[in-house]
Amino acid sequence: KQEVTQIPAALSVPEGENLVLNCSFTDSAIYNLQWFRQDPGKGLTSLLLIQSSQREQTSGRLNASLDKSSGRSTLYIAASQPGDSATYLCAVYGNKLVFGAGTILRVKS
Amino acid sequence: GAGVSQSPSNKVTEKGKDVELRCDPISGHTALYWYRQRLGQGLEFLIYFQGNSAPDKSGLPSDRFSAERTGESVSTLTIQRTQQEDSAVYLCASSLTKLAAYEQYFGPGTRLTVT
């Protein structure tokens, strides 16, 4: 059974810092990995999708890497802003999408 | 363009009542998914549809839960005889097909509170 773990559970940083969110998964037989953002009371917004054959994806200030063999992914956020404050979810797609519990990020101005 | 929509956005119901939650996927998306997110917990997969068929119902927590999809469009998740542990946010997502290459796009969710 696939299990997805996200570390840290919560993170508070001053504006402008670069930060890294970690995701690990137990079964490396995945098709892709997705990072989502969830704002309070709202649905999920897809940030980046990395296919299993890819090593990383970039979108603006976000960079996600994938090491399938070791079962790890990182989401790097450069020059963090207060608007980045949200819960960040990692999900891996094997025969279904399995989510981690998320990292709650707070960027202080 | 229009995204995934869900209704109602909030639902408060008494224990023992039945509820229906609706999902309108993105037009043209053949795959549709239902998830549940309990307070402070991660998302749990409930069921998915490819077209109007549901090949995988393994995530439905009990026989009180059922779902259907018609016209390869709207889907309804029904919870019968609701219990307090059913309180959660129910999220719907759709993708172009079930193939893993395609992203899932999520709706805003329905917050269900069972009193």
Tab-separated table of C-alpha atoms in Angstrom:
chain	number	residue	atom	x	y	z
A	1	LYS	CA	0.000	0.000	0.000
A	2	GLN	CA	1.397	3.369	-1.055
A	3	GLU	CA	2.126	5.792	1.759
A	4	VAL	CA	3.115	9.411	1.234
A	5	THR	CA	4.834	11.433	3.940
A	6	GLN	CA	5.465	15.161	3.917
A	7	ILE	CA	8.023	16.944	6.058
A	8	PRO	CA	7.796	19.362	7.745
A	9	ALA	CA	4.155	19.355	8.815
A	10	ALA	CA	4.316	23.123	9.257
A	11	LEU	CA	6.780	25.841	8.354
A	12	SER	CA	6.945	29.539	9.162
A	13	VAL	CA	9.486	31.720	7.366
A	14	PRO	CA	10.114	35.435	6.822
A	15	GLU	CA	9.336	36.896	3.441
A	16	GLY	CA	12.104	36.512	0.878
A	17	GLU	CA	13.503	33.204	2.099
A	18	ASN	CA	14.063	30.254	-0.196
A	19	LEU	CA	12.521	27.091	1.171
A	20	VAL	CA	12.234	23.378	0.502
A	21	LEU	CA	9.285	21.103	1.158
A	22	ASN	CA	9.891	17.376	1.243
A	23	CYS	CA	7.769	14.443	0.113
A	24	SER	CA	8.585	10.753	0.354
A	25	PHE	CA	6.655	7.723	-0.883
A	26	THR	CA	7.026	4.031	-0.173
A	27	ASP	CA	6.211	2.452	-3.550
A	28	SER	CA	8.364	3.685	-6.408
A	29	ALA	CA	6.049	2.186	-9.045
A	30	ILE	CA	4.384	5.479	-9.894
A	31	TYR	CA	3.369	7.129	-13.126
A	32	ASN	CA	3.694	10.697	-11.924
A	33	LEU	CA	3.861	12.978	-8.919
A	34	GLN	CA	1.888	16.154	-8.461
A	35	TRP	CA	2.314	19.096	-6.121
A	36	PHE	CA	-0.829	20.997	-5.176
A	37	ARG	CA	-1.620	24.107	-3.214
A	38	GLN	CA	-4.701	24.321	-0.989
A	39	ASP	CA	-5.970	27.583	0.431
A	40	PRO	CA	-8.322	27.575	3.442
A	41	GLY	CA	-11.881	26.788	2.431
A	42	LYS	CA	-10.912	26.264	-1.180
A	43	GLY	CA	-10.106	23.380	-3.470
A	44	LEU	CA	-6.745	22.253	-4.725
A	45	THR	CA	-4.686	24.064	-7.321
A	46	SER	CA	-2.213	21.986	-9.279
A	47	LEU	CA	1.250	23.521	-9.195
A	48	LEU	CA	3.515	21.052	-10.950
A	49	LEU	CA	3.208	17.562	-12.388
A	50	ILE	CA	6.325	15.465	-12.884
A	51	GLN	CA	6.091	12.366	-15.043
A	52	SER	CA	7.970	9.317	-13.759
A	53	SER	CA	10.496	9.654	-16.590
A	54	GLN	CA	11.287	13.251	-15.635
A	55	ARG	CA	13.634	14.541	-12.951
A	56	GLU	CA	12.197	17.999	-12.414
A	57	GLN	CA	9.683	20.602	-13.457
A	58	THR	CA	9.803	24.367	-13.073
A	59	SER	CA	7.109	27.007	-13.017
A	60	GLY	CA	8.058	30.545	-12.095
A	61	ARG	CA	9.508	30.559	-8.583
A	62	LEU	CA	8.662	26.879	-8.090
A	63	ASN	CA	10.886	23.940	-8.865
A	64	ALA	CA	9.971	20.341	-8.134
A	65	SER	CA	12.354	17.418	-8.363
A	66	LEU	CA	11.665	13.705	-8.421
A	67	ASP	CA	13.942	10.821	-7.493
A	68	LYS	CA	11.729	7.844	-8.139
A	69	SER	CA	14.273	5.228	-7.116
A	70	SER	CA	14.657	6.683	-3.652
A	71	GLY	CA	11.001	7.613	-3.355
A	72	ARG	CA	11.538	11.324	-2.839
A	73	SER	CA	10.431	14.637	-4.217
A	74	THR	CA	11.174	18.181	-3.174
A	75	LEU	CA	9.349	21.403	-3.899
A	76	TYR	CA	11.637	24.424	-3.899
A	77	ILE	CA	10.069	27.871	-3.526
A	78	ALA	CA	12.346	30.785	-4.292
A	79	ALA	CA	12.010	34.243	-2.770
A	80	SER	CA	8.899	33.357	-0.760
A	81	GLN	CA	6.040	35.853	-0.507
A	82	PRO	CA	3.135	36.195	1.950
A	83	GLY	CA	0.830	35.102	-0.872
A	84	ASP	CA	2.581	31.738	-0.880
A	85	SER	CA	1.024	30.973	2.505
A	86	ALA	CA	-1.097	27.857	2.055
A	87	THR	CA	-1.039	24.101	2.544
A	88	TYR	CA	1.133	22.284	0.027
A	89	LEU	CA	0.159	18.731	-0.853
A	90	CYS	CA	2.202	16.094	-2.595
A	91	ALA	CA	0.397	13.268	-4.399
A	92	VAL	CA	1.706	10.243	-6.257
A	93	TYR	CA	-0.158	8.413	-8.990
A	94	GLY	CA	0.165	4.638	-9.086
A	95	ASN	CA	-3.191	3.048	-9.796
A	96	LYS	CA	-4.762	5.999	-8.024
A	97	LEU	CA	-3.710	9.335	-6.604
A	98	VAL	CA	-2.418	9.023	-3.036
A	99	PHE	CA	-1.902	12.214	-1.051
A	100	GLY	CA	0.383	13.204	1.761
A	101	ALA	CA	-1.004	15.060	4.766
A	102	GLY	CA	0.519	18.329	3.571
A	103	THR	CA	2.869	21.039	4.775
A	104	ILE	CA	1.269	24.192	6.171
A	105	LEU	CA	3.382	27.129	5.042
A	106	ARG	CA	3.207	30.597	6.522
A	107	VAL	CA	5.296	33.364	5.013
A	108	LYS	CA	5.516	36.370	7.304
A	109	SER	CA	5.761	39.895	5.896
B	1	GLY	CA	-12.635	28.437	-19.199
B	2	ALA	CA	-14.965	26.925	-16.630
B	3	GLY	CA	-13.361	24.677	-14.069
B	4	VAL	CA	-14.786	21.895	-11.960
B	5	SER	CA	-17.796	23.040	-9.968
B	6	GLN	CA	-19.431	21.437	-6.956
B	7	SER	CA	-22.676	22.038	-5.155
B	8	PRO	CA	-23.652	22.779	-2.527
B	9	SER	CA	-20.566	24.503	-1.163
B	10	ASN	CA	-21.726	23.818	2.376
B	11	LYS	CA	-24.216	21.312	3.726
B	12	VAL	CA	-25.333	20.834	7.304
B	13	THR	CA	-27.481	17.790	7.934
B	14	GLU	CA	-28.801	15.828	10.863
B	15	LYS	CA	-27.451	12.416	11.657
B	16	GLY	CA	-29.414	9.747	9.857
B	17	LYS	CA	-30.458	11.892	6.882
B	18	ASP	CA	-29.381	11.226	3.307
B	19	VAL	CA	-27.348	13.788	1.351
B	20	GLU	CA	-26.453	14.240	-2.305
B	21	LEU	CA	-23.356	16.045	-3.450
B	22	ARG	CA	-22.971	17.163	-7.036
B	23	CYS	CA	-19.937	17.572	-9.270
B	24	ASP	CA	-19.780	19.173	-12.713
B	25	PRO	CA	-16.460	18.309	-14.356
B	26	ILE	CA	-14.618	20.281	-16.984
B	27	SER	CA	-16.328	19.777	-20.328
B	28	GLY	CA	-14.679	17.004	-22.315
B	29	HIS	CA	-12.992	15.375	-19.331
B	30	THR	CA	-13.831	11.686	-19.377
B	31	ALA	CA	-12.360	10.810	-15.969
B	32	LEU	CA	-13.933	12.008	-12.735
B	33	TYR	CA	-12.772	11.391	-9.168
B	34	TRP	CA	-14.210	11.822	-5.686
B	35	TYR	CA	-12.066	12.387	-2.592
B	36	ARG	CA	-12.775	13.021	1.063
B	37	GLN	CA	-10.720	15.256	3.342
B	38	ARG	CA	-11.401	15.045	7.039
B	39	LEU	CA	-10.297	17.901	9.261
B	40	GLY	CA	-6.532	17.899	9.674
B	41	GLN	CA	-6.076	14.838	7.485
B	42	GLY	CA	-4.962	14.123	3.960
B	43	LEU	CA	-7.224	13.404	1.036
B	44	GLU	CA	-8.700	9.939	0.769
B	45	PHE	CA	-9.613	8.523	-2.627
B	46	LEU	CA	-13.232	7.382	-2.769
B	47	ILE	CA	-14.128	6.442	-6.341
B	48	TYR	CA	-13.387	7.284	-9.930
B	49	PHE	CA	-15.345	7.176	-13.164
B	50	GLN	CA	-14.077	6.605	-16.666
B	51	GLY	CA	-17.014	7.722	-18.764
B	52	ASN	CA	-20.088	6.593	-16.864
B	53	SER	CA	-18.445	3.472	-15.454
B	54	ALA	CA	-16.821	3.158	-12.052
B	55	PRO	CA	-14.121	0.468	-12.354
B	56	ASP	CA	-12.686	1.187	-8.910
B	57	LYS	CA	-15.019	1.571	-5.949
B	58	SER	CA	-12.447	0.366	-3.448
B	59	GLY	CA	-12.236	3.654	-1.607
B	60	LEU	CA	-15.892	3.916	-0.659
B	61	PRO	CA	-15.868	3.660	3.148
B	62	SER	CA	-19.132	1.764	3.526
B	63	ASP	CA	-22.243	0.659	1.671
B	64	ARG	CA	-23.890	3.897	2.773
B	65	PHE	CA	-21.809	5.629	0.100
B	66	SER	CA	-22.676	5.417	-3.580
B	67	ALA	CA	-21.956	7.457	-6.672
B	68	GLU	CA	-23.180	7.666	-10.205
B	69	ARG	CA	-22.329	9.587	-13.322
B	70	THR	CA	-24.537	10.263	-16.300
B	71	GLY	CA	-23.900	11.534	-19.794
B	72	GLU	CA	-20.160	11.364	-19.125
B	73	SER	CA	-20.714	14.613	-17.275
B	74	VAL	CA	-22.368	15.315	-13.941
B	75	SER	CA	-21.678	13.011	-11.019
B	76	THR	CA	-23.563	12.630	-7.761
B	77	LEU	CA	-22.125	11.236	-4.539
B	78	THR	CA	-24.854	10.023	-2.198
B	79	ILE	CA	-24.389	9.307	1.490
B	80	GLN	CA	-27.272	7.491	3.147
B	81	ARG	CA	-28.037	7.574	6.856
B	82	THR	CA	-25.261	10.060	7.516
B	83	GLN	CA	-23.072	9.650	10.594
B	84	GLN	CA	-20.982	12.250	12.375
B	85	GLU	CA	-17.793	10.649	11.064
B	86	ASP	CA	-18.965	11.517	7.556
B	87	SER	CA	-18.290	15.185	8.311
B	88	ALA	CA	-15.567	16.265	5.910
B	89	VAL	CA	-14.860	18.223	2.763
B	90	TYR	CA	-15.748	16.195	-0.311
B	91	LEU	CA	-13.658	17.108	-3.329
B	92	CYS	CA	-14.281	16.236	-6.933
B	93	ALA	CA	-11.668	16.276	-9.689
B	94	SER	CA	-11.650	15.603	-13.395
B	95	SER	CA	-8.991	14.843	-15.980
B	96	LEU	CA	-8.921	14.412	-19.713
B	97	THR	CA	-8.717	10.648	-19.312
B	98	LYS	CA	-7.703	8.236	-16.571
B	99	LEU	CA	-4.199	8.013	-18.033
B	100	ALA	CA	-1.631	9.145	-15.526
B	101	ALA	CA	-0.107	11.678	-17.902
B	102	TYR	CA	-3.043	13.981	-17.380
B	103	GLU	CA	-3.425	16.322	-14.432
B	104	GLN	CA	-6.442	16.194	-12.206
B	105	TYR	CA	-8.266	19.493	-11.794
B	106	PHE	CA	-10.095	19.930	-8.521
B	107	GLY	CA	-13.332	21.656	-7.629
B	108	PRO	CA	-13.751	23.856	-4.533
B	109	GLY	CA	-15.331	21.048	-2.538
B	110	THR	CA	-18.487	20.564	-0.503
B	111	ARG	CA	-18.107	20.956	3.251
B	112	LEU	CA	-20.449	18.459	4.911
B	113	THR	CA	-21.270	18.782	8.585
B	114	VAL	CA	-23.352	16.081	10.248
B	115	THR	CA	-24.852	17.187	13.550
